[in-house]
């Protein structure tokens, strides 16, 4: 699949519903590993987003990208990269290079809400 510059309202709304369902389960089980799974699943829905639209700055879209990459490529240790100018003070979760990623339900909800809101600003198909 080629990179995407837009996503539909329906795609974003479906993601919001899925996250709400997953958060309900996370609140029952209170398991940081499940929190990581929720974030990976959210990232996967929009994995083909393109850098010129998502940006190189610290924003919820690029933060989730870094979190997902760190979970998959760095065994759950938060790791920044050269493509994104990450500034911890501008992030939602406040993770620093080398931190173990273990979000509780509230942290997952904060990042998911911020990600979807920013995704609407940057990627929502106005057509």
CSV table of N, CA, C and O in Angstrom, one decimal:
chain,number,residue,atom,x,y,z
A,1,UNK,N,0.8,-1.2,0.0
A,1,UNK,CA,0.0,0.0,0.0
A,1,UNK,C,0.9,1.2,0.0
A,1,UNK,O,1.9,1.3,0.7
A,2,UNK,N,0.5,2.2,-0.8
A,2,UNK,CA,1.2,3.5,-0.8
A,2,UNK,C,0.8,4.3,0.4
A,2,UNK,O,-0.2,4.1,1.1
A,3,UNK,N,1.7,5.3,0.7
A,3,UNK,CA,1.4,6.1,1.9
A,3,UNK,C,0.1,6.9,1.7
A,3,UNK,O,-0.3,7.2,0.6
A,4,UNK,N,-0.5,7.3,2.8
A,4,UNK,CA,-1.7,8.0,2.8
A,4,UNK,C,-1.6,9.4,3.3
A,4,UNK,O,-1.0,9.6,4.4
A,5,UNK,N,-2.3,10.3,2.6
A,5,UNK,CA,-2.3,11.7,3.1
A,5,UNK,C,-3.6,12.0,3.8
A,5,UNK,O,-3.7,13.1,4.4
A,6,UNK,N,-4.6,11.1,3.6
A,6,UNK,CA,-5.9,11.4,4.3
A,6,UNK,C,-6.5,10.1,4.8
A,6,UNK,O,-6.1,9.0,4.3
A,7,UNK,N,-7.4,10.2,5.8
A,7,UNK,CA,-8.2,9.1,6.3
A,7,UNK,C,-9.6,9.6,6.4
A,7,UNK,O,-9.9,10.8,6.5
A,8,UNK,N,-10.6,8.7,6.2
A,8,UNK,CA,-12.0,9.1,6.3
A,8,UNK,C,-12.5,9.3,7.7
A,8,UNK,O,-11.9,8.7,8.6
A,9,UNK,N,-13.6,10.0,7.8
A,9,UNK,CA,-14.3,10.1,9.1
A,9,UNK,C,-14.6,8.8,9.6
A,9,UNK,O,-14.5,8.5,10.8
A,10,UNK,N,-15.1,7.9,8.8
A,10,UNK,CA,-15.5,6.5,9.2
A,10,UNK,C,-14.3,5.8,9.8
A,10,UNK,O,-14.4,5.1,10.8
A,11,UNK,N,-13.2,5.8,9.1
A,11,UNK,CA,-12.0,5.2,9.7
A,11,UNK,C,-11.6,5.7,11.0
A,11,UNK,O,-11.3,4.9,11.9
A,12,UNK,N,-11.6,7.0,11.2
A,12,UNK,CA,-11.3,7.6,12.5
A,12,UNK,C,-12.3,7.2,13.6
A,12,UNK,O,-12.0,6.9,14.7
A,13,UNK,N,-13.6,7.3,13.2
A,13,UNK,CA,-14.7,6.9,14.1
A,13,UNK,C,-14.6,5.5,14.5
A,13,UNK,O,-14.8,5.1,15.7
A,14,UNK,N,-14.3,4.6,13.6
A,14,UNK,CA,-14.1,3.1,13.9
A,14,UNK,C,-13.0,2.9,14.9
A,14,UNK,O,-13.1,2.1,15.8
A,15,UNK,N,-11.9,3.6,14.7
A,15,UNK,CA,-10.8,3.5,15.6
A,15,UNK,C,-11.1,4.0,17.0
A,15,UNK,O,-10.8,3.4,18.0
A,16,UNK,N,-11.9,5.1,17.1
A,16,UNK,CA,-12.3,5.6,18.4
A,16,UNK,C,-13.2,4.6,19.1
A,16,UNK,O,-13.0,4.4,20.3
A,17,UNK,N,-14.1,3.9,18.4
A,17,UNK,CA,-14.9,2.9,19.0
A,17,UNK,C,-14.1,1.7,19.5
A,17,UNK,O,-14.3,1.2,20.6
A,18,UNK,N,-13.2,1.3,18.7
A,18,UNK,CA,-12.3,0.2,19.0
A,18,UNK,C,-11.5,0.5,20.3
A,18,UNK,O,-11.4,-0.4,21.2
A,19,UNK,N,-10.9,1.7,20.3
A,19,UNK,CA,-10.1,2.1,21.5
A,19,UNK,C,-11.0,2.1,22.7
A,19,UNK,O,-10.6,1.6,23.8
A,20,UNK,N,-12.2,2.6,22.6
A,20,UNK,CA,-13.1,2.6,23.8
A,20,UNK,C,-13.4,1.2,24.3
A,20,UNK,O,-13.3,1.0,25.5
A,21,UNK,N,-13.6,0.3,23.4
A,21,UNK,CA,-13.9,-1.1,23.8
A,21,UNK,C,-12.6,-1.7,24.5
A,21,UNK,O,-12.7,-2.4,25.5
A,22,UNK,N,-11.5,-1.5,23.9
A,22,UNK,CA,-10.2,-2.0,24.4
A,22,UNK,C,-9.8,-1.4,25.7
A,22,UNK,O,-9.3,-2.0,26.6
A,23,UNK,N,-10.1,-0.1,25.9
A,23,UNK,CA,-9.9,0.6,27.2
A,23,UNK,C,-10.7,0.0,28.3
A,23,UNK,O,-10.3,-0.1,29.4
A,24,UNK,N,-12.0,-0.3,28.0
A,24,UNK,CA,-12.8,-1.0,29.0
A,24,UNK,C,-12.2,-2.3,29.5
A,24,UNK,O,-12.2,-2.5,30.7
A,25,UNK,N,-11.7,-3.1,28.6
A,25,UNK,CA,-11.0,-4.3,29.0
A,25,UNK,C,-9.7,-4.0,29.8
A,25,UNK,O,-9.4,-4.7,30.8
A,26,UNK,N,-9.0,-3.0,29.3
A,26,UNK,CA,-7.7,-2.6,30.0
A,26,UNK,C,-8.0,-2.2,31.4
A,26,UNK,O,-7.3,-2.5,32.4
A,27,UNK,N,-9.1,-1.4,31.6
A,27,UNK,CA,-9.4,-1.0,33.0
A,27,UNK,C,-9.8,-2.1,33.9
A,27,UNK,O,-9.5,-2.1,35.1
A,28,UNK,N,-10.4,-3.2,33.4
A,28,UNK,CA,-10.7,-4.4,34.2
A,28,UNK,C,-9.4,-5.1,34.5
A,28,UNK,O,-9.2,-5.6,35.7
A,29,UNK,N,-8.5,-5.3,33.6
A,29,UNK,CA,-7.3,-6.1,33.8
A,29,UNK,C,-6.1,-5.4,34.2
A,29,UNK,O,-5.2,-6.0,34.8
A,30,UNK,N,-6.1,-4.0,34.0
A,30,UNK,CA,-5.0,-3.2,34.5
A,30,UNK,C,-3.6,-3.8,34.2
A,30,UNK,O,-2.8,-4.0,35.1
A,31,UNK,N,-3.3,-4.1,32.9
A,31,UNK,CA,-2.1,-4.7,32.5
A,31,UNK,C,-1.4,-3.9,31.5
A,31,UNK,O,-1.9,-3.6,30.4
A,32,UNK,N,-0.2,-3.4,31.9
A,32,UNK,CA,0.6,-2.5,30.9
A,32,UNK,C,0.8,-3.2,29.6
A,32,UNK,O,0.9,-2.5,28.6
A,33,UNK,N,1.0,-4.5,29.6
A,33,UNK,CA,1.2,-5.2,28.3
A,33,UNK,C,0.0,-5.0,27.4
A,33,UNK,O,0.1,-4.9,26.2
A,34,UNK,N,-1.2,-5.1,28.0
A,34,UNK,CA,-2.4,-4.9,27.2
A,34,UNK,C,-2.5,-3.5,26.8
A,34,UNK,O,-3.0,-3.2,25.6
A,35,UNK,N,-2.0,-2.5,27.6
A,35,UNK,CA,-2.0,-1.1,27.1
A,35,UNK,C,-1.1,-1.0,25.9
A,35,UNK,O,-1.5,-0.2,25.0
A,36,UNK,N,0.0,-1.7,25.9
A,36,UNK,CA,0.9,-1.6,24.7
A,36,UNK,C,0.2,-2.2,23.5
A,36,UNK,O,0.3,-1.7,22.4
A,37,UNK,N,-0.6,-3.3,23.7
A,37,UNK,CA,-1.3,-3.9,22.6
A,37,UNK,C,-2.4,-2.9,22.0
A,37,UNK,O,-2.5,-2.8,20.8
A,38,UNK,N,-3.0,-2.2,22.9
A,38,UNK,CA,-4.0,-1.2,22.4
A,38,UNK,C,-3.3,-0.1,21.6
A,38,UNK,O,-3.8,0.2,20.5
A,39,UNK,N,-2.2,0.4,22.0
A,39,UNK,CA,-1.5,1.4,21.3
A,39,UNK,C,-1.0,0.9,19.9
A,39,UNK,O,-1.1,1.5,18.9
A,40,UNK,N,-0.5,-0.4,19.9
A,40,UNK,CA,0.0,-1.0,18.7
A,40,UNK,C,-1.2,-1.1,17.7
A,40,UNK,O,-1.0,-0.9,16.5
A,41,UNK,N,-2.3,-1.6,18.2
A,41,UNK,CA,-3.5,-1.8,17.3
A,41,UNK,C,-4.0,-0.4,16.7
A,41,UNK,O,-4.3,-0.3,15.6
A,42,UNK,N,-3.9,0.6,17.5
A,42,UNK,CA,-4.3,1.9,17.1
A,42,UNK,C,-3.3,2.4,16.0
A,42,UNK,O,-3.7,2.9,14.9
A,43,UNK,N,-2.0,2.3,16.2
A,43,UNK,CA,-1.1,2.7,15.2
A,43,UNK,C,-1.2,1.9,13.9
A,43,UNK,O,-1.2,2.5,12.9
A,44,UNK,N,-1.5,0.6,14.0
A,44,UNK,CA,-1.6,-0.2,12.8
A,44,UNK,C,-2.7,0.2,11.9
A,44,UNK,O,-2.6,0.2,10.7
A,45,UNK,N,-3.8,0.7,12.5
A,45,UNK,CA,-5.0,1.2,11.6
A,45,UNK,C,-4.5,2.3,10.7
A,45,UNK,O,-5.1,2.5,9.6
A,46,UNK,N,-3.5,3.1,11.1
A,46,UNK,CA,-3.1,4.3,10.3
A,46,UNK,C,-1.6,4.2,10.0
A,46,UNK,O,-1.0,5.3,9.8
A,47,UNK,N,-1.1,3.0,9.9
A,47,UNK,CA,0.3,2.8,9.7
A,47,UNK,C,0.9,3.4,8.4
A,47,UNK,O,2.0,3.8,8.3
A,48,UNK,N,0.0,3.6,7.4
A,48,UNK,CA,0.5,4.1,6.1
A,48,UNK,C,0.5,5.7,6.0
A,48,UNK,O,0.6,6.2,4.9
A,49,UNK,N,0.3,6.3,7.2
A,49,UNK,CA,0.4,7.8,7.1
A,49,UNK,C,1.8,8.3,6.7
A,49,UNK,O,2.8,7.7,7.0
A,50,UNK,N,1.8,9.4,5.9
A,50,UNK,CA,3.0,9.9,5.4
A,50,UNK,C,3.6,11.0,6.2
A,50,UNK,O,2.9,11.8,6.9
A,51,UNK,N,5.0,11.0,6.2
A,51,UNK,CA,5.7,11.9,7.1
A,51,UNK,C,5.4,13.4,6.7
A,51,UNK,O,5.3,14.2,7.7
A,52,UNK,N,5.3,13.8,5.5
A,52,UNK,CA,5.0,15.2,5.2
A,52,UNK,C,3.7,15.7,5.9
A,52,UNK,O,3.6,16.9,6.2
A,53,UNK,N,2.8,14.8,6.1
A,53,UNK,CA,1.5,15.2,6.8
A,53,UNK,C,1.7,15.0,8.3
A,53,UNK,O,1.2,15.9,9.1
A,54,UNK,N,2.2,13.9,8.8
A,54,UNK,CA,2.3,13.7,10.2
A,54,UNK,C,3.3,14.6,10.9
A,54,UNK,O,3.2,14.9,12.0
A,55,UNK,N,4.3,15.0,10.1
A,55,UNK,CA,5.3,16.0,10.6
A,55,UNK,C,6.5,15.3,11.2
A,55,UNK,O,6.6,14.1,11.3
A,56,UNK,N,7.5,16.2,11.5
A,56,UNK,CA,8.7,15.8,12.1
A,56,UNK,C,8.9,16.3,13.5
A,56,UNK,O,9.8,16.0,14.2
A,57,UNK,N,7.9,17.1,13.9
A,57,UNK,CA,7.9,17.6,15.3
A,57,UNK,C,7.3,16.7,16.3
A,57,UNK,O,6.8,15.6,15.9
A,58,UNK,N,7.4,17.0,17.5
A,58,UNK,CA,6.7,16.2,18.6
A,58,UNK,C,5.2,16.5,18.6
A,58,UNK,O,4.9,17.7,18.9
A,59,UNK,N,4.4,15.6,18.2
A,59,UNK,CA,2.9,15.7,18.3
A,59,UNK,C,2.4,14.3,18.5
A,59,UNK,O,3.2,13.3,18.5
A,60,UNK,N,1.2,14.2,18.9
A,60,UNK,CA,0.6,12.8,19.2
A,60,UNK,C,0.8,11.8,18.1
A,60,UNK,O,0.9,10.6,18.4
A,61,UNK,N,0.7,12.2,16.9
A,61,UNK,CA,0.9,11.3,15.7
A,61,UNK,C,2.3,10.7,15.7
A,61,UNK,O,2.5,9.5,15.6
A,62,UNK,N,3.3,11.6,15.8
A,62,UNK,CA,4.6,11.1,15.8
A,62,UNK,C,5.0,10.4,17.1
A,62,UNK,O,5.8,9.5,17.0
A,63,UNK,N,4.4,10.8,18.2
A,63,UNK,CA,4.7,10.1,19.4
A,63,UNK,C,4.2,8.7,19.4
A,63,UNK,O,4.9,7.8,19.8
A,64,UNK,N,3.0,8.5,18.9
A,64,UNK,CA,2.5,7.1,18.8
A,64,UNK,C,3.4,6.3,17.8
A,64,UNK,O,3.7,5.1,18.1
A,65,UNK,N,3.9,6.9,16.8
A,65,UNK,CA,4.8,6.2,15.8
A,65,UNK,C,6.1,5.8,16.6
A,65,UNK,O,6.5,4.6,16.4
A,66,UNK,N,6.6,6.6,17.4
A,66,UNK,CA,7.8,6.3,18.2
A,66,UNK,C,7.5,5.2,19.2
A,66,UNK,O,8.3,4.2,19.4
A,67,UNK,N,6.4,5.3,19.8
A,67,UNK,CA,6.0,4.2,20.8
A,67,UNK,C,5.8,2.9,20.1
A,67,UNK,O,6.4,1.9,20.6
A,68,UNK,N,5.1,2.8,19.0
A,68,UNK,CA,4.9,1.6,18.3
A,68,UNK,C,6.2,1.0,17.8
A,68,UNK,O,6.5,-0.2,17.9
A,69,UNK,N,7.1,1.8,17.2
A,69,UNK,CA,8.4,1.4,16.7
A,69,UNK,C,9.2,0.8,17.9
A,69,UNK,O,9.9,-0.2,17.8
A,70,UNK,N,9.1,1.5,19.0
A,70,UNK,CA,9.9,1.1,20.2
A,70,UNK,C,9.4,-0.3,20.7
A,70,UNK,O,10.2,-1.1,21.2
A,71,UNK,N,8.1,-0.5,20.7
A,71,UNK,CA,7.5,-1.7,21.2
A,71,UNK,C,7.9,-2.9,20.3
A,71,UNK,O,8.3,-4.0,20.7
A,72,UNK,N,7.9,-2.6,19.0
A,72,UNK,CA,8.2,-3.7,18.0
A,72,UNK,C,9.7,-3.9,17.8
A,72,UNK,O,10.2,-5.0,17.8
A,73,UNK,N,10.5,-2.8,17.7
A,73,UNK,CA,11.9,-2.9,17.3
A,73,UNK,C,12.9,-2.9,18.5
A,73,UNK,O,14.0,-3.2,18.4
A,74,UNK,N,12.4,-2.4,19.7
A,74,UNK,CA,13.3,-2.1,20.8
A,74,UNK,C,12.9,-2.8,22.1
A,74,UNK,O,13.2,-2.3,23.2
A,75,UNK,N,12.1,-3.8,22.0
A,75,UNK,CA,11.6,-4.6,23.1
A,75,UNK,C,11.0,-3.8,24.2
A,75,UNK,O,11.1,-4.1,25.4
A,76,UNK,N,10.2,-2.8,23.8
A,76,UNK,CA,9.4,-2.0,24.7
A,76,UNK,C,10.2,-0.9,25.4
A,76,UNK,O,9.7,-0.3,26.4
A,77,UNK,N,11.4,-0.6,24.9
A,77,UNK,CA,12.2,0.5,25.5
A,77,UNK,C,12.0,1.7,24.6
A,77,UNK,O,12.4,1.6,23.4
A,78,UNK,N,11.6,2.8,25.1
A,78,UNK,CA,11.3,4.0,24.3
A,78,UNK,C,12.6,4.4,23.6
A,78,UNK,O,13.6,4.7,24.3
A,79,UNK,N,12.6,4.6,22.3
A,79,UNK,CA,13.8,4.9,21.5
A,79,UNK,C,13.4,5.9,20.5
A,79,UNK,O,12.4,5.7,19.7
A,80,UNK,N,14.0,7.1,20.5
A,80,UNK,CA,13.8,8.1,19.5
A,80,UNK,C,14.5,7.7,18.2
A,80,UNK,O,15.3,6.8,18.1
A,81,UNK,N,14.2,8.5,17.1
A,81,UNK,CA,15.0,8.3,15.9
A,81,UNK,C,15.3,9.6,15.3
A,81,UNK,O,15.0,10.7,15.8
A,82,UNK,N,16.0,9.6,14.1
A,82,UNK,CA,16.5,10.8,13.5
A,82,UNK,C,15.4,11.5,12.7
A,82,UNK,O,15.5,12.7,12.4
A,83,UNK,N,14.3,10.8,12.3
A,83,UNK,CA,13.3,11.4,11.5
A,83,UNK,C,12.4,12.3,12.3
A,83,UNK,O,11.8,13.2,11.7
A,84,UNK,N,12.2,12.1,13.6
A,84,UNK,CA,11.3,12.9,14.4
A,84,UNK,C,12.1,13.7,15.4
A,84,UNK,O,13.0,13.1,16.1
A,85,UNK,N,11.9,15.0,15.5
A,85,UNK,CA,12.6,15.9,16.5
A,85,UNK,C,11.8,15.8,17.8
A,85,UNK,O,10.9,16.6,18.1
A,86,UNK,N,12.0,14.8,18.6
A,86,UNK,CA,11.3,14.5,19.8
A,86,UNK,C,11.7,15.4,20.9
A,86,UNK,O,12.9,15.5,21.2
A,87,UNK,N,10.7,16.0,21.5
A,87,UNK,CA,11.0,16.9,22.7
A,87,UNK,C,10.0,16.4,23.8
A,87,UNK,O,8.8,16.5,23.7
A,88,UNK,N,10.6,15.8,24.9
A,88,UNK,CA,9.8,15.2,25.9
A,88,UNK,C,8.7,16.1,26.5
A,88,UNK,O,7.6,15.7,26.8
A,89,UNK,N,9.0,17.4,26.6
A,89,UNK,CA,8.1,18.3,27.2
A,89,UNK,C,6.9,18.6,26.4
A,89,UNK,O,5.9,19.2,26.8
A,90,UNK,N,6.9,18.2,25.1
A,90,UNK,CA,5.8,18.4,24.2
A,90,UNK,C,5.0,17.1,24.0
A,90,UNK,O,4.1,17.1,23.2
A,91,UNK,N,5.5,16.1,24.6
A,91,UNK,CA,4.8,14.8,24.4
A,91,UNK,C,3.6,14.6,25.4
A,91,UNK,O,3.5,15.3,26.4
A,92,UNK,N,2.8,13.6,25.0
A,92,UNK,CA,1.7,13.2,25.9
A,92,UNK,C,2.1,12.4,27.1
A,92,UNK,O,1.7,12.6,28.2
A,93,UNK,N,2.9,11.4,26.8
A,93,UNK,CA,3.3,10.4,27.8
A,93,UNK,C,4.5,10.8,28.6
A,93,UNK,O,4.8,10.3,29.7
A,94,UNK,N,5.3,11.7,28.1
A,94,UNK,CA,6.5,12.2,28.8
A,94,UNK,C,7.6,11.1,28.9
A,94,UNK,O,8.5,11.2,29.8
A,95,UNK,N,7.6,10.2,27.9
A,95,UNK,CA,8.7,9.2,27.9
A,95,UNK,C,10.0,9.8,27.5
A,95,UNK,O,10.1,10.7,26.6
A,96,UNK,N,11.1,9.3,28.1
A,96,UNK,CA,12.4,9.7,27.7
A,96,UNK,C,13.1,8.5,27.1
A,96,UNK,O,12.8,7.3,27.4
A,97,UNK,N,14.1,8.7,26.2
A,97,UNK,CA,14.9,7.6,25.7
A,97,UNK,C,15.4,6.7,26.8
A,97,UNK,O,15.9,7.1,27.8
A,98,UNK,N,15.1,5.4,26.6
A,98,UNK,CA,15.5,4.4,27.5
A,98,UNK,C,14.4,4.0,28.5
A,98,UNK,O,14.6,3.0,29.2
A,99,UNK,N,13.3,4.8,28.6
A,99,UNK,CA,12.2,4.4,29.5
A,99,UNK,C,11.5,3.1,29.0
A,99,UNK,O,11.4,2.9,27.8
A,100,UNK,N,11.1,2.3,29.9
A,100,UNK,CA,10.3,1.1,29.6
A,100,UNK,C,8.9,1.6,29.3
A,100,UNK,O,8.3,2.4,30.1
A,101,UNK,N,8.3,1.2,28.3
A,101,UNK,CA,6.9,1.6,27.9
A,101,UNK,C,5.9,0.6,28.6
A,101,UNK,O,5.9,-0.6,28.3
A,102,UNK,N,5.2,1.2,29.6
A,102,UNK,CA,4.3,0.4,30.4
A,102,UNK,C,3.1,1.2,30.8
A,102,UNK,O,2.9,1.6,32.0
A,103,UNK,N,2.3,1.6,29.8
A,103,UNK,CA,1.2,2.6,30.1
A,103,UNK,C,0.0,2.0,30.8
A,103,UNK,O,-0.4,0.9,30.5
A,104,UNK,N,-0.5,2.7,31.8
A,104,UNK,CA,-1.8,2.3,32.4
A,104,UNK,C,-2.9,2.8,31.5
A,104,UNK,O,-2.7,3.4,30.5
A,105,UNK,N,-4.1,2.5,31.9
A,105,UNK,CA,-5.3,2.8,31.1
A,105,UNK,C,-5.4,4.3,30.9
A,105,UNK,O,-5.8,4.7,29.8
A,106,UNK,N,-5.2,5.1,31.9
A,106,UNK,CA,-5.3,6.5,31.7
A,106,UNK,C,-4.3,7.1,30.7
A,106,UNK,O,-4.6,7.9,29.9
A,107,UNK,N,-3.0,6.6,30.7
A,107,UNK,CA,-2.0,7.0,29.8
A,107,UNK,C,-2.4,6.6,28.4
A,107,UNK,O,-2.2,7.4,27.4
A,108,UNK,N,-2.9,5.4,28.2
A,108,UNK,CA,-3.3,4.9,26.9
A,108,UNK,C,-4.4,5.8,26.4
A,108,UNK,O,-4.4,6.2,25.2
A,109,UNK,N,-5.4,6.1,27.2
A,109,UNK,CA,-6.5,7.0,26.9
A,109,UNK,C,-6.0,8.3,26.4
A,109,UNK,O,-6.5,8.9,25.4
A,110,UNK,N,-5.1,8.9,27.2
A,110,UNK,CA,-4.6,10.3,26.9
A,110,UNK,C,-3.9,10.3,25.5
A,110,UNK,O,-4.2,11.1,24.7
A,111,UNK,N,-3.0,9.3,25.3
A,111,UNK,CA,-2.4,9.2,24.0
A,111,UNK,C,-3.3,8.9,22.8
A,111,UNK,O,-3.3,9.5,21.8
A,112,UNK,N,-4.2,8.0,23.0
A,112,UNK,CA,-5.2,7.6,22.0
A,112,UNK,C,-6.1,8.8,21.6
A,112,UNK,O,-6.3,9.1,20.5
A,113,UNK,N,-6.6,9.5,22.6
A,113,UNK,CA,-7.4,10.7,22.4
A,113,UNK,C,-6.7,11.8,21.7
A,113,UNK,O,-7.2,12.4,20.7
A,114,UNK,N,-5.5,12.0,22.1
A,114,UNK,CA,-4.6,13.1,21.5
A,114,UNK,C,-4.3,12.7,20.1
A,114,UNK,O,-4.3,13.5,19.2
A,115,UNK,N,-3.9,11.4,19.9
A,115,UNK,CA,-3.6,10.9,18.5
A,115,UNK,C,-4.7,11.1,17.6
A,115,UNK,O,-4.6,11.6,16.5
A,116,UNK,N,-5.9,10.6,18.0
A,116,UNK,CA,-7.1,10.7,17.1
A,116,UNK,C,-7.5,12.2,16.8
A,116,UNK,O,-7.8,12.5,15.7
A,117,UNK,N,-7.4,13.0,17.8
A,117,UNK,CA,-7.7,14.4,17.6
A,117,UNK,C,-6.7,15.1,16.6
A,117,UNK,O,-7.1,15.8,15.7
A,118,UNK,N,-5.4,14.8,16.8
A,118,UNK,CA,-4.4,15.3,15.9
A,118,UNK,C,-4.5,14.7,14.5
A,118,UNK,O,-4.3,15.4,13.5
A,119,UNK,N,-4.9,13.4,14.4
A,119,UNK,CA,-5.1,12.8,13.1
A,119,UNK,C,-6.2,13.5,12.4
A,119,UNK,O,-6.1,13.7,11.1
A,120,UNK,N,-7.2,13.9,13.1
A,120,UNK,CA,-8.3,14.6,12.4
A,120,UNK,C,-7.8,15.9,11.8
A,120,UNK,O,-8.2,16.3,10.7
A,121,UNK,N,-7.0,16.6,12.6
A,121,UNK,CA,-6.5,17.9,12.1
A,121,UNK,C,-5.6,17.7,10.9
A,121,UNK,O,-5.7,18.5,9.9
A,122,UNK,N,-4.7,16.8,10.9
A,122,UNK,CA,-3.7,16.6,9.9
A,122,UNK,C,-4.2,15.7,8.7
A,122,UNK,O,-3.7,15.9,7.6
A,123,UNK,N,-5.0,14.7,8.9
A,123,UNK,CA,-5.3,13.7,7.9
A,123,UNK,C,-6.8,13.6,7.5
A,123,UNK,O,-7.1,12.8,6.6
A,124,UNK,N,-7.7,14.2,8.2
A,124,UNK,CA,-9.1,14.0,7.9
A,124,UNK,C,-9.4,14.4,6.4
A,124,UNK,O,-9.1,15.5,6.0
A,125,UNK,N,-10.0,13.5,5.7
A,125,UNK,CA,-10.4,13.8,4.3
A,125,UNK,C,-11.6,14.7,4.3
A,125,UNK,O,-12.7,14.3,4.8
A,126,UNK,N,-11.4,15.9,3.8
A,126,UNK,CA,-12.5,16.9,3.8
A,126,UNK,C,-13.5,16.7,2.7
A,126,UNK,O,-14.5,17.4,2.6
A,127,UNK,N,-13.2,15.7,1.8
A,127,UNK,CA,-14.0,15.5,0.7
A,127,UNK,C,-15.2,14.7,1.0
A,127,UNK,O,-16.3,14.7,1.0
